[in-house]
CSV table of C-alpha atoms and ligand atoms in Angstrom, one decimal:
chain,number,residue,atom,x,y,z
A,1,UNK,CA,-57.9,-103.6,56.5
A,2,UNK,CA,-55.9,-100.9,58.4
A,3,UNK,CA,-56.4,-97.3,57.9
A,4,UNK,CA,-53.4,-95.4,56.8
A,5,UNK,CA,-52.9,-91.8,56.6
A,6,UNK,CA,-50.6,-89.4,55.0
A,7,UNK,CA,-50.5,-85.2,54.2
A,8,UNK,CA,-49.0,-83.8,51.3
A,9,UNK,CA,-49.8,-80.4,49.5
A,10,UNK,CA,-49.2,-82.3,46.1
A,11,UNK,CA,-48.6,-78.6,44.4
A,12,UNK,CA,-45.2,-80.4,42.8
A,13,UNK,CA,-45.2,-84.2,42.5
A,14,UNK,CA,-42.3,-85.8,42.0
A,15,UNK,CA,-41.1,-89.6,42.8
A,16,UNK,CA,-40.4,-88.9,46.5
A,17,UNK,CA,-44.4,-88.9,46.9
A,18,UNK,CA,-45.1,-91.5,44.7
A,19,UNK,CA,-42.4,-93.7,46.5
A,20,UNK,CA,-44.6,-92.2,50.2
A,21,UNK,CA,-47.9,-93.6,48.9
A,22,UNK,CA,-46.0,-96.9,47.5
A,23,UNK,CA,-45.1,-97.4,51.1
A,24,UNK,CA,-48.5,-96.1,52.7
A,25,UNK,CA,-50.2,-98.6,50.6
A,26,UNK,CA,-47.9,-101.7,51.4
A,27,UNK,CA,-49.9,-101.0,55.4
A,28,UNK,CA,-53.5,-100.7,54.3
A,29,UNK,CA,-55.7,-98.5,52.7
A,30,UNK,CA,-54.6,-94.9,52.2
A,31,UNK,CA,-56.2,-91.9,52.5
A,32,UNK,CA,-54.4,-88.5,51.8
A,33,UNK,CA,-54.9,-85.3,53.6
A,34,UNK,CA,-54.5,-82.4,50.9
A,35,UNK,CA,-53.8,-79.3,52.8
A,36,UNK,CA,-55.9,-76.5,51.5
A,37,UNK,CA,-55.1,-73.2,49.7
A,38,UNK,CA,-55.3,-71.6,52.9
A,39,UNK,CA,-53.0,-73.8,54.4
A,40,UNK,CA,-50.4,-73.3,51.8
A,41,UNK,CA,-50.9,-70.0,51.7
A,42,UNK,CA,-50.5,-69.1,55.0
A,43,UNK,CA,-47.0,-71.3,55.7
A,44,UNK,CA,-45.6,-71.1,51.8
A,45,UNK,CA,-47.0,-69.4,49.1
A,46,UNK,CA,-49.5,-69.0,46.8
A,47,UNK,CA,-50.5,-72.4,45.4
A,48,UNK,CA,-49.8,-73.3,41.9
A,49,UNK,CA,-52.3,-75.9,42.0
A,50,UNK,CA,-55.6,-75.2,43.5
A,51,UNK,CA,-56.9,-77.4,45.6
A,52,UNK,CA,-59.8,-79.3,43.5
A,53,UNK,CA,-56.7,-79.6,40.6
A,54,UNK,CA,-54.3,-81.2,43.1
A,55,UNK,CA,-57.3,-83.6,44.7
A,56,UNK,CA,-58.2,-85.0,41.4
A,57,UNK,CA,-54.3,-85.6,40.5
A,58,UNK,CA,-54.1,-87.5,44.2
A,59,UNK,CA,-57.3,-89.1,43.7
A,60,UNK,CA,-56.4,-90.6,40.6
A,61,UNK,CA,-53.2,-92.0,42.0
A,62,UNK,CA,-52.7,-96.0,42.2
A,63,UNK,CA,-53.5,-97.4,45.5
A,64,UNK,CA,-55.6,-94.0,46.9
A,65,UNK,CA,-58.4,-94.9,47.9
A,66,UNK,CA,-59.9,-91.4,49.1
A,67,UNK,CA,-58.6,-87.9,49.4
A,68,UNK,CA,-59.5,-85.4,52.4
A,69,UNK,CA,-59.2,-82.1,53.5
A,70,UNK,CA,-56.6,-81.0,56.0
A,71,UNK,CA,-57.1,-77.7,57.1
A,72,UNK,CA,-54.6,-77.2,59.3
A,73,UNK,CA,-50.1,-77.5,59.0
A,74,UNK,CA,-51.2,-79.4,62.5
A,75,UNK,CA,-52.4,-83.5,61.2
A,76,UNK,CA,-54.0,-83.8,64.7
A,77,UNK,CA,-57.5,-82.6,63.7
A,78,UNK,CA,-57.5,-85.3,60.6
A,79,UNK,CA,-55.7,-87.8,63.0
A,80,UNK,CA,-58.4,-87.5,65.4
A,81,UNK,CA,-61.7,-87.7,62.9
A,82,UNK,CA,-59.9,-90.8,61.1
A,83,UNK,CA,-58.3,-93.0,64.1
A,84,UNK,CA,-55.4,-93.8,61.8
A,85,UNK,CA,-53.7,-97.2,62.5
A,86,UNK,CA,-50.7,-96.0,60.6
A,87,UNK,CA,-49.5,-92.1,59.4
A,88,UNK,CA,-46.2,-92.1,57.3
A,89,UNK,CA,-44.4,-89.6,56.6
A,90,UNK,CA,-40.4,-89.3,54.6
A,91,UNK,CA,-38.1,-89.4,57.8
A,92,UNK,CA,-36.7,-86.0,56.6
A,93,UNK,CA,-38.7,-84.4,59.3
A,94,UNK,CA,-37.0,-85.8,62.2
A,95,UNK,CA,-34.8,-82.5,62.3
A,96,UNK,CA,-35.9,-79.1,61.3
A,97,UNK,CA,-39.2,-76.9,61.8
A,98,UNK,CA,-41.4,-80.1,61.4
A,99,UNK,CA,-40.2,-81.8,63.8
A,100,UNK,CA,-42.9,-80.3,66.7
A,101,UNK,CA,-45.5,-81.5,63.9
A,102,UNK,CA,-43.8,-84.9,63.6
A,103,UNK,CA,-44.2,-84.8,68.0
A,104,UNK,CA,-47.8,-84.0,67.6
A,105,UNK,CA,-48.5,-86.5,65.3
A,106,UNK,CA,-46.7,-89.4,67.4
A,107,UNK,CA,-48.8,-88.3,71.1
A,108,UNK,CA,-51.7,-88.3,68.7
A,109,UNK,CA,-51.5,-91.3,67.5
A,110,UNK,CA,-50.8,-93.4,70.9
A,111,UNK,CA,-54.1,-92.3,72.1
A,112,UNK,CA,-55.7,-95.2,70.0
A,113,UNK,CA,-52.4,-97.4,69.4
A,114,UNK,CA,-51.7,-96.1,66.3
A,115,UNK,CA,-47.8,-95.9,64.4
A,116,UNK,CA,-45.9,-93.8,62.6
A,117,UNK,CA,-43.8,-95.1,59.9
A,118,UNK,CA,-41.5,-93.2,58.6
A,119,UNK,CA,-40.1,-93.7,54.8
A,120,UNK,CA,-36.2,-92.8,54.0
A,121,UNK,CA,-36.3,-89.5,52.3
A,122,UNK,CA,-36.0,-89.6,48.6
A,123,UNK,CA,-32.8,-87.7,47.8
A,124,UNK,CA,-32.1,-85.7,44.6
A,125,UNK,CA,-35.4,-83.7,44.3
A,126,UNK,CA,-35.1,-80.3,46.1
A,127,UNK,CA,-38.9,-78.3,46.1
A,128,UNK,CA,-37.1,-75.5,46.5
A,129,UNK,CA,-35.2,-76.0,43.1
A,130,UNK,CA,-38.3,-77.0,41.4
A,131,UNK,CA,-40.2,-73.8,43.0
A,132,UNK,CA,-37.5,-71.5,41.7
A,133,UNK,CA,-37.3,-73.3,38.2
A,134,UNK,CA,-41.6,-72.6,37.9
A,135,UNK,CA,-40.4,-69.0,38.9
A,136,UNK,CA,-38.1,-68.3,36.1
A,137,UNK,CA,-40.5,-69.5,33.6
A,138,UNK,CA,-42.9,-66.5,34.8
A,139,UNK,CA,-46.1,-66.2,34.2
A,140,UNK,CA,-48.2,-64.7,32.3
A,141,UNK,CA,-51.2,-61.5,31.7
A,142,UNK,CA,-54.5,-63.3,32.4
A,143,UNK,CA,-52.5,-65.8,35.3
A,144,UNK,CA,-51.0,-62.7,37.3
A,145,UNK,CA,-54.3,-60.9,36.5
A,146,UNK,CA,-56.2,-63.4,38.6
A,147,UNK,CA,-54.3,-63.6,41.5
A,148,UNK,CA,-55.3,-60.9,43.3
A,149,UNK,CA,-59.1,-62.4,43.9
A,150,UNK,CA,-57.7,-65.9,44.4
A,151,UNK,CA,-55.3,-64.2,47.1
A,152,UNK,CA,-58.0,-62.6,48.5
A,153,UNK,CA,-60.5,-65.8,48.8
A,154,UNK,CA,-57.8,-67.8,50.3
A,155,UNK,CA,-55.9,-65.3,52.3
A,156,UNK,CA,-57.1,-63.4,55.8
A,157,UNK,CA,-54.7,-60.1,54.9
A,158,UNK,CA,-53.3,-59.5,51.3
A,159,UNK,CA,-50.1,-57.9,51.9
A,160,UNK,CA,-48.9,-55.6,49.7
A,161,UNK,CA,-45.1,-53.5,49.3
A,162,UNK,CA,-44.7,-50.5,46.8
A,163,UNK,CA,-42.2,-50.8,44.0
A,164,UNK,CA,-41.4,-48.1,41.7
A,165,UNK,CA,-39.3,-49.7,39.4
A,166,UNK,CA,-37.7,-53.0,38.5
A,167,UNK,CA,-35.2,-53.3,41.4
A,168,UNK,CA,-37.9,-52.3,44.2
A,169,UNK,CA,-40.2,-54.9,41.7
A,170,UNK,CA,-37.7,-57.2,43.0
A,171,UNK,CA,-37.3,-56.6,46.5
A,172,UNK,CA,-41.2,-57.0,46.2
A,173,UNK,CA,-40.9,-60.1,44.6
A,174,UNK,CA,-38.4,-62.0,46.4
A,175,UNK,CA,-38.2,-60.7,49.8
A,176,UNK,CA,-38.9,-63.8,52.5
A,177,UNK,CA,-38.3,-63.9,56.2
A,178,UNK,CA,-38.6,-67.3,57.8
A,179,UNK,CA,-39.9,-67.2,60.8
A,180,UNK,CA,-42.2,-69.7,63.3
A,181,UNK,CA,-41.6,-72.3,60.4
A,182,UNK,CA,-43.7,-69.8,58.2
A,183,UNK,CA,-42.6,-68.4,54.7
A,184,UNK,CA,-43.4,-64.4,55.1
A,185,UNK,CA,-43.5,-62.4,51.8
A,186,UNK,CA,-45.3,-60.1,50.4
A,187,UNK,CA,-48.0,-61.1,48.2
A,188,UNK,CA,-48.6,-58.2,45.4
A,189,UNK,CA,-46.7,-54.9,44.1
A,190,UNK,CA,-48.6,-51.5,44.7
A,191,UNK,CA,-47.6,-48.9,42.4
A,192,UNK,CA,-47.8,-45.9,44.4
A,193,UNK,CA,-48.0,-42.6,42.3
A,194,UNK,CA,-46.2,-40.9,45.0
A,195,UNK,CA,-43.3,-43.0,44.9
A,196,UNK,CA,-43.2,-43.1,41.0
A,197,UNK,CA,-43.7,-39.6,40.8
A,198,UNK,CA,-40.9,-38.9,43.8
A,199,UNK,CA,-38.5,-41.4,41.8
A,200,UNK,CA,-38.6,-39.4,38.8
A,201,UNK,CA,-38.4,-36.2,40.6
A,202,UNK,CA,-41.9,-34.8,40.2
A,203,UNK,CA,-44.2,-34.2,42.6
A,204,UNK,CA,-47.7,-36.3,42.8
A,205,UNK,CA,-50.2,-34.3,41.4
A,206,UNK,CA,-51.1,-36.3,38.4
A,207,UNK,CA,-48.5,-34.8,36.4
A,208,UNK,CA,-46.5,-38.5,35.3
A,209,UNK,CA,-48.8,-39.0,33.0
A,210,UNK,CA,-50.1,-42.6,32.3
A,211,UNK,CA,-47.7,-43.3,29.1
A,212,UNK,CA,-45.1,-42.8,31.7
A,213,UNK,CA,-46.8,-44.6,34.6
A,214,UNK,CA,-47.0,-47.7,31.8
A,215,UNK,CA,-43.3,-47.2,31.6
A,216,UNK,CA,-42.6,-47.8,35.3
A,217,UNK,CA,-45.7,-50.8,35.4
A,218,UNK,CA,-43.6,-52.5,32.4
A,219,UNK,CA,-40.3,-52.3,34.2
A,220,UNK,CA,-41.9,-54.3,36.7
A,221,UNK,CA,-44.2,-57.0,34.9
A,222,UNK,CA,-41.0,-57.2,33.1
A,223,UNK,CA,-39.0,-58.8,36.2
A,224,UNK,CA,-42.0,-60.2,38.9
A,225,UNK,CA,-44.9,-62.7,38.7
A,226,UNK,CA,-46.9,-61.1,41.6
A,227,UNK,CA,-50.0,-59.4,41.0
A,228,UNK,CA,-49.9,-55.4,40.8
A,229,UNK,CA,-52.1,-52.8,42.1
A,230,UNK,CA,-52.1,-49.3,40.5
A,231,UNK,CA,-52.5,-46.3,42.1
A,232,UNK,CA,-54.9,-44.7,39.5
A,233,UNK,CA,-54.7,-41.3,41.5
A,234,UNK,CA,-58.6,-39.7,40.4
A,235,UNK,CA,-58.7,-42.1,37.6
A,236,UNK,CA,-59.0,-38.8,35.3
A,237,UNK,CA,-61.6,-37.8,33.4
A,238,UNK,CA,-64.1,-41.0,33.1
A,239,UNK,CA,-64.1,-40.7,29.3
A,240,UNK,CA,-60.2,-41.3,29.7
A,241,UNK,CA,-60.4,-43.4,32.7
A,242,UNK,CA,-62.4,-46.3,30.2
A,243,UNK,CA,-59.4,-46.6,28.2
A,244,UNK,CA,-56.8,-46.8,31.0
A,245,UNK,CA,-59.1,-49.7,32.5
A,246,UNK,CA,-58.6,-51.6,29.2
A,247,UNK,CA,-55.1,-50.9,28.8
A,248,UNK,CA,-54.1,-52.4,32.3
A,249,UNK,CA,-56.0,-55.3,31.6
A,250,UNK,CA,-54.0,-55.8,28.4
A,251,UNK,CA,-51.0,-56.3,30.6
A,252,UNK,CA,-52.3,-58.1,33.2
A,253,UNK,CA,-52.4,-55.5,36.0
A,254,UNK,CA,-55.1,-56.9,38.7
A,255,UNK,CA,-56.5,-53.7,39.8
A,256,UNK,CA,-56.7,-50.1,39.5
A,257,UNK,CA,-57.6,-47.8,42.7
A,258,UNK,CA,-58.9,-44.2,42.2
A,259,UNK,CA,-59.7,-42.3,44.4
A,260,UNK,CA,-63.0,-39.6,45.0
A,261,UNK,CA,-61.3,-36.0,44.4
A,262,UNK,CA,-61.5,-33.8,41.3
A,263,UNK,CA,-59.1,-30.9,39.9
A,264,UNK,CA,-55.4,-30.8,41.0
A,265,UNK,CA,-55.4,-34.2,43.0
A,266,UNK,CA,-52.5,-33.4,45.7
A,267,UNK,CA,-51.3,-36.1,47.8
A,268,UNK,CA,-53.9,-37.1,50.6
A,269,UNK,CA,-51.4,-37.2,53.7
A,270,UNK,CA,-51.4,-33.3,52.9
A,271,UNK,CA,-55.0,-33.6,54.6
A,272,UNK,CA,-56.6,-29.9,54.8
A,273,UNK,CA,-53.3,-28.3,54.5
A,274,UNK,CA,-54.0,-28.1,50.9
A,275,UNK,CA,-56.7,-27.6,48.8
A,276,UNK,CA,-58.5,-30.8,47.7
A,277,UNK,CA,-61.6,-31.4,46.5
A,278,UNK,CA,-63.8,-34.5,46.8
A,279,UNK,CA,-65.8,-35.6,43.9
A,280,UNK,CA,-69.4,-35.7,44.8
A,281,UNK,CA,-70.8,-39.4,45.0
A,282,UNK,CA,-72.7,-39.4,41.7
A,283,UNK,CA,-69.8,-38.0,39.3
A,284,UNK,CA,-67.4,-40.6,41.1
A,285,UNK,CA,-69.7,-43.6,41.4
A,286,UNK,CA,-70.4,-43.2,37.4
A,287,UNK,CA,-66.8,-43.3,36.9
A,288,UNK,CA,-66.5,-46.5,38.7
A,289,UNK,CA,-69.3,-48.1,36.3
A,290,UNK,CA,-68.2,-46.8,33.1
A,291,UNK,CA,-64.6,-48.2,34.1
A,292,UNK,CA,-66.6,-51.5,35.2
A,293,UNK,CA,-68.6,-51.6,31.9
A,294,UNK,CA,-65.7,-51.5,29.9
A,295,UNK,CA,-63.5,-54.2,31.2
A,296,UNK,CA,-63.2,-57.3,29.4
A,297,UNK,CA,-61.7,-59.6,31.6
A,298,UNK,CA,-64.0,-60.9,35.1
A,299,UNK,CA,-60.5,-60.5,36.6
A,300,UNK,CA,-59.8,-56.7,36.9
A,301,UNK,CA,-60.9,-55.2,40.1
A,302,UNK,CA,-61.7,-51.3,40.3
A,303,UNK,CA,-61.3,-50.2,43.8
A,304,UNK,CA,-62.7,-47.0,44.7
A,305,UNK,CA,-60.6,-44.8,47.3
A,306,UNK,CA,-63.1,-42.8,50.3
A,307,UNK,CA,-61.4,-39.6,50.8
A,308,UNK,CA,-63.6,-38.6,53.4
A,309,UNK,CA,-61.8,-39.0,56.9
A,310,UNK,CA,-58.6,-37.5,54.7
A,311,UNK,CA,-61.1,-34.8,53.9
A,312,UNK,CA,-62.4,-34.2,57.3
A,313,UNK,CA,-66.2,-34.9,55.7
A,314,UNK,CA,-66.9,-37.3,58.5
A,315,UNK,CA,-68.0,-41.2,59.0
A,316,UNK,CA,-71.4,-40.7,57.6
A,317,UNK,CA,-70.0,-39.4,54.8
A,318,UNK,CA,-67.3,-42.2,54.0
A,319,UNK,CA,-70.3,-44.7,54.9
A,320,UNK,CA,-72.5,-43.2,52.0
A,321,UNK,CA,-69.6,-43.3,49.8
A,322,UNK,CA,-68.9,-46.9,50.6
A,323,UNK,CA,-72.5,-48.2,49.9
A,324,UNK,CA,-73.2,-46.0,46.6
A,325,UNK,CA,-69.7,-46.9,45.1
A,326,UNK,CA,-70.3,-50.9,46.1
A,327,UNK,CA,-73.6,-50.5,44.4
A,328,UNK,CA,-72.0,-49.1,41.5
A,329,UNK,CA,-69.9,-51.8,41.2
A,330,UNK,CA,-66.6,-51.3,43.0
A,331,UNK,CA,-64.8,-54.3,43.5
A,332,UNK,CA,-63.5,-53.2,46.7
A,333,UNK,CA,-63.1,-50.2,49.0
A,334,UNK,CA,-60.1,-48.6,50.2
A,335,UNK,CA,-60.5,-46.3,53.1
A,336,UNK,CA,-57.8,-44.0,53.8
A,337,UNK,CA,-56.8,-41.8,56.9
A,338,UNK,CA,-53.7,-39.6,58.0
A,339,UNK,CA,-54.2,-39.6,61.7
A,340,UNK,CA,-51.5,-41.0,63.6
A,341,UNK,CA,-54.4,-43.1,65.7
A,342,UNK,CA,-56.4,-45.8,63.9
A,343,UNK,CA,-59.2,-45.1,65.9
A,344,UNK,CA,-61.2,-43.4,62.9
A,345,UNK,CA,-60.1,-46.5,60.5
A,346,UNK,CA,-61.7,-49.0,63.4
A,347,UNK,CA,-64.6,-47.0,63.6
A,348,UNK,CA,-65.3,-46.8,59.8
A,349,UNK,CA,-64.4,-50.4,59.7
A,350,UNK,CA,-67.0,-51.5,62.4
A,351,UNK,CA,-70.0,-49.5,60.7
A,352,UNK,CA,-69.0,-50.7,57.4
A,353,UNK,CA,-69.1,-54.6,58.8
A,354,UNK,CA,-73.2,-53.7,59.2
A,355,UNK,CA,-73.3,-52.9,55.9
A,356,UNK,CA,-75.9,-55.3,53.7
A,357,UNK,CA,-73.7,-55.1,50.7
A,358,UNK,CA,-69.8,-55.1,51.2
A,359,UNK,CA,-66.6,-55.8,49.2
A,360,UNK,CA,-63.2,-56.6,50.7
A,361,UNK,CA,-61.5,-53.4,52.2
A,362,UNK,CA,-57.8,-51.8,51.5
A,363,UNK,CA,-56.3,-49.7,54.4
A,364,UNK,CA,-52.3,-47.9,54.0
A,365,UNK,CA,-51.5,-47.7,57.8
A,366,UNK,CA,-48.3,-45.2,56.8
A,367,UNK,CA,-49.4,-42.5,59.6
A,368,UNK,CA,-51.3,-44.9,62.0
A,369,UNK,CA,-48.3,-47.4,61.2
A,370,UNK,CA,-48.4,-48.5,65.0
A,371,UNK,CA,-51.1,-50.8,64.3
A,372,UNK,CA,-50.3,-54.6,63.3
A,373,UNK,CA,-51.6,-56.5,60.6
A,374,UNK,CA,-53.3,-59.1,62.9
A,375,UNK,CA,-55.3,-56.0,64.6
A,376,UNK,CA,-56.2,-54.7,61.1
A,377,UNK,CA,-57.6,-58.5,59.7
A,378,UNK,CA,-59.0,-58.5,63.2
A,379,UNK,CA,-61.4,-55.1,62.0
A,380,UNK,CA,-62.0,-56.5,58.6
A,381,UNK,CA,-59.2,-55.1,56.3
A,382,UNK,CA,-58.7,-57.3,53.9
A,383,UNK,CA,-55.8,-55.6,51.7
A,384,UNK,CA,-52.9,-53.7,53.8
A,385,UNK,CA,-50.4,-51.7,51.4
A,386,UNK,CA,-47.5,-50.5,52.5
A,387,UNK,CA,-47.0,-47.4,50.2
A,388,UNK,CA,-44.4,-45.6,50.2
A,389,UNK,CA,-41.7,-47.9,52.4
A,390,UNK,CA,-39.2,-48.4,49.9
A,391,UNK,CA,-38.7,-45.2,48.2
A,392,UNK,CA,-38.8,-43.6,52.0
A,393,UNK,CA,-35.6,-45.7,52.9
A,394,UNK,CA,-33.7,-45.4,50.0
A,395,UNK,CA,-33.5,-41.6,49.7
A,396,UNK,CA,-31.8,-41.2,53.7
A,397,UNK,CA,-29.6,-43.8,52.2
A,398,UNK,CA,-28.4,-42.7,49.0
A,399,UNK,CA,-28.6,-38.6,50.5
A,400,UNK,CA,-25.8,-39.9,53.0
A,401,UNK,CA,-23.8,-41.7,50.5
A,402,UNK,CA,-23.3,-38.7,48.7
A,403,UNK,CA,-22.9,-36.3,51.5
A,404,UNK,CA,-20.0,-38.7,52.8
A,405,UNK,CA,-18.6,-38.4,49.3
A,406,UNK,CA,-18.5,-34.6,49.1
A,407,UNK,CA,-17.1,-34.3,53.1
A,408,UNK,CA,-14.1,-36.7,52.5
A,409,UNK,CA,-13.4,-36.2,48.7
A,410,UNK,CA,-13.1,-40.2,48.2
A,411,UNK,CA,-15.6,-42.9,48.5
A,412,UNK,CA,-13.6,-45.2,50.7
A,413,UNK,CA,-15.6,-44.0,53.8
A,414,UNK,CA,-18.9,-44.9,52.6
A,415,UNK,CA,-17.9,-48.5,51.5
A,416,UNK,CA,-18.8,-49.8,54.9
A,417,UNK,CA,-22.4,-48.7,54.1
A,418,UNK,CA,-23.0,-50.0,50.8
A,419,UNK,CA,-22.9,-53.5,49.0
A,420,UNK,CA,-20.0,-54.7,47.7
A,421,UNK,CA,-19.1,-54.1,44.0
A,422,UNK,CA,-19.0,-58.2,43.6
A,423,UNK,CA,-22.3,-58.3,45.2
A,424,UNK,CA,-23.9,-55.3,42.7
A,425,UNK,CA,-22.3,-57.2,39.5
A,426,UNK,CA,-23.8,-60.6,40.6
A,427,UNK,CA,-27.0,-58.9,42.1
A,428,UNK,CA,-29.1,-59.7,38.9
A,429,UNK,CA,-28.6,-63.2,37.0
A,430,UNK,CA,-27.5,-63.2,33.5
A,431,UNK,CA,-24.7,-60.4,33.6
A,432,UNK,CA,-21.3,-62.5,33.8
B,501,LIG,C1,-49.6,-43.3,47.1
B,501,LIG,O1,-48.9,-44.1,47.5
B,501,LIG,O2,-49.4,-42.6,46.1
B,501,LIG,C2,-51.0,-43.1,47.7
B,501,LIG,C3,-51.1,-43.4,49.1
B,501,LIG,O3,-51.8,-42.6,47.0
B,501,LIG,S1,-50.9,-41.9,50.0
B,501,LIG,O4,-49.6,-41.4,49.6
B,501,LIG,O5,-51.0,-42.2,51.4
B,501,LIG,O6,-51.9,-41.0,49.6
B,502,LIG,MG1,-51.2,-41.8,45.2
């Protein structure tokens, strides 16, 4: 009997597959390569399928006889471990970014005689199509809820983009860049209370208060799938703090982040220039277990914010913080800095990697933005947010518009700066 092989992320079957494994089987006896959730994640997006659900649909399939891993976009690993007499494949990737995979798998292959056969592509079904169709259905509390720990068991950097309303929700949401035939986009929303505070014209000291905050969160669970992240600022007084936990659970918010100060919270890339005070490690790690005590769901992540390098308390410090908020059951650890040099973050992140007892670990590079998110997965982050990016380009943008407007007393100069009125009308489906 020859050994046949094929790959397929089977997150959407449709005929074209069926028709692929048809063929396989015509040569000899097939076994499929699933690529993983890391795999998919890393070139695509997040799986809709995970990968056990997707190997018993393949398993089950007339004609498989077994189903295998395939850890890599690259088949030459599995190739090399099976000796494949045959790999097919739908000719469709003759042309286009698989084609230096299709190479690969041909040199591969006449190592040990082996073939690849290639199937005419089935026409008529479009992924694409069928990935935008799932989209539009949505999603729903519990699903988007979840996502944020399956993101960050299957992904080496969670990347994250502020939105602080329903557009920006959107950029969020469907913003991709192709590139290296990888999909880039951003994989959850972070509410930032600066920017939602800025965008209503007040300024962050905890004064939105959370009845408004929920106004803004709706706006954007309204019109996204992706998981959110809230800034919780100080998280309030714990006896207050137990209810917003439940409330953001209700509506499928992932995870809350507060962060160690008490009194009049200001905004932490003030530094020392203002007065702040840090909450001291008791008060703020009871918080974080009252809010873990009363969540219902084993989705909901609290994440407790270390103001210390912010503070200017010192490494020791934030390392104390770190291990008594973990043990009081923080389900992750953002540390945050406002030097222009990530030197402190890499420092902090290299003692905390010694650490018996650690949880993933947030960093906002917006002052140290020189650093990359390769270097930062390289430390140990885990979760990089970018906080404040879209609100921060919006405002020089909009400022100038109106400024042109008021200097020539007509709007036809700034047309050359903005969309186009057809492109504003059509923007958002559903208005025609
Ligand atoms: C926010 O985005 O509101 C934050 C991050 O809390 S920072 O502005 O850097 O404090
Ligand atoms: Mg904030």
């Amino acid at each position: 009997m020859k050994k046949v092989y094929l790959a397929m992320s089977a997150d959407i079957i449709h005929h074209g597959h069926i028709n692929v494994i048809k063929e396989a089987c015509k040569l000899g006896e097939v076994t499929v390569g699933i690529l993983t959730d890391e795999v998919i994640a890393g070139y695509k997006r997040f799986p809709l399928l995970s990968f056990a659900e997707r190997k018993e649909i393949i398993s089950n399939i007339k004609g498989v006889a077994r189903v295998v891993p395939q850890e890599t976009l690259d088949y030459v690993p599995n190739l090399e471990k099976y000796k494949p007499d045959y790999v097919v494949h739908g000719d469709d990737w003759r042309t286009g970014e698989q084609k230096v995979i299709r190479q690969r798998v041909i040199e591969a292959l006449q190592r040990w005689g082996g073939r690849l056969v290639e199937v005419p592509y089935t026409e008529g079904v479009s992924i694409s199509q069928l990935d935008e169709a799932m989209h539009k259905i949505g999603t729903t509390p519990s699903a988007r809820m979840r996502r944020l720990r399956q993101l960050l068991q299957i992904k080496p950097l969670v990347r994250v983009l502020e939105a602080h309303n329903g557009l920006t929700g959107l950029i969020a949401e469907k913003t991709k860049v192709r590139q290296n035939g990888r999909t880039k986009e951003f994989d959850a929303i972070w509410l930032s209370s600066l920017c939602d505070s800025t965008a209503k014209g007040k300024p962050d000291i905890e004064l939105v208060d959370l009845t408004s905050r929920l106004n803004t969160i709706n706006e954007i669970l309204e019109v996204t799938t992706k998981p959110i992240i809230l800034d919780g600022d100080t998280g309030g007084q714990e006896e207050h703090f137990v209810f917003t936990v439940r409330t953001l659970e209700r509506l499928g918010v992932s995870a809350v982040i507060i962060e160690d100060k008490i009194g009049l919270k200001k905004n932490s890339l003030f530094g020392t220039e203002v007065k702040q005070t840090q909450d001291s490690i008791e008060n703020f790690a009871h918080k974080i277990s009252a809010g873990k005590q009363a969540q219902v769901t084993e989705s909901f992540m609290i994440i407790a914010r270390i103001e210390s390098l912010i503070l200017k308390a010192g490494l020791d410090d934030a390392l104390a913080r770190a291990r008594a908020y973990i043990a009081a059951g923080a389900d992750a650890i953002m540390i945050h800095s406002k030097e222009k040099d990530p030197a402190e973050i890499f420092a902090f992140c290299e003692a905390y990697g010694k650490l018996e007892q650690r949880v993933p670990l947030v960093a906002v590079p917006t002052s140290y933005n020189q650093v990359t998110e390769s270097e930062l997965a390289a430390a140990g982050i885990n979760v990089v947010i970018y906080a404040n990016h879209l609100l921060r380009s919006a405002y020089p943008a909009m400022q100038k518009t109106a400024r042109m407007i008021l200097e020539h007393e007509r709007s036809l100069e700034c047309d050359q700066h903005l969309m186009s009125i057809k492109e504003i009308l059509t923007l958002i489906p559903g208005g025609m």
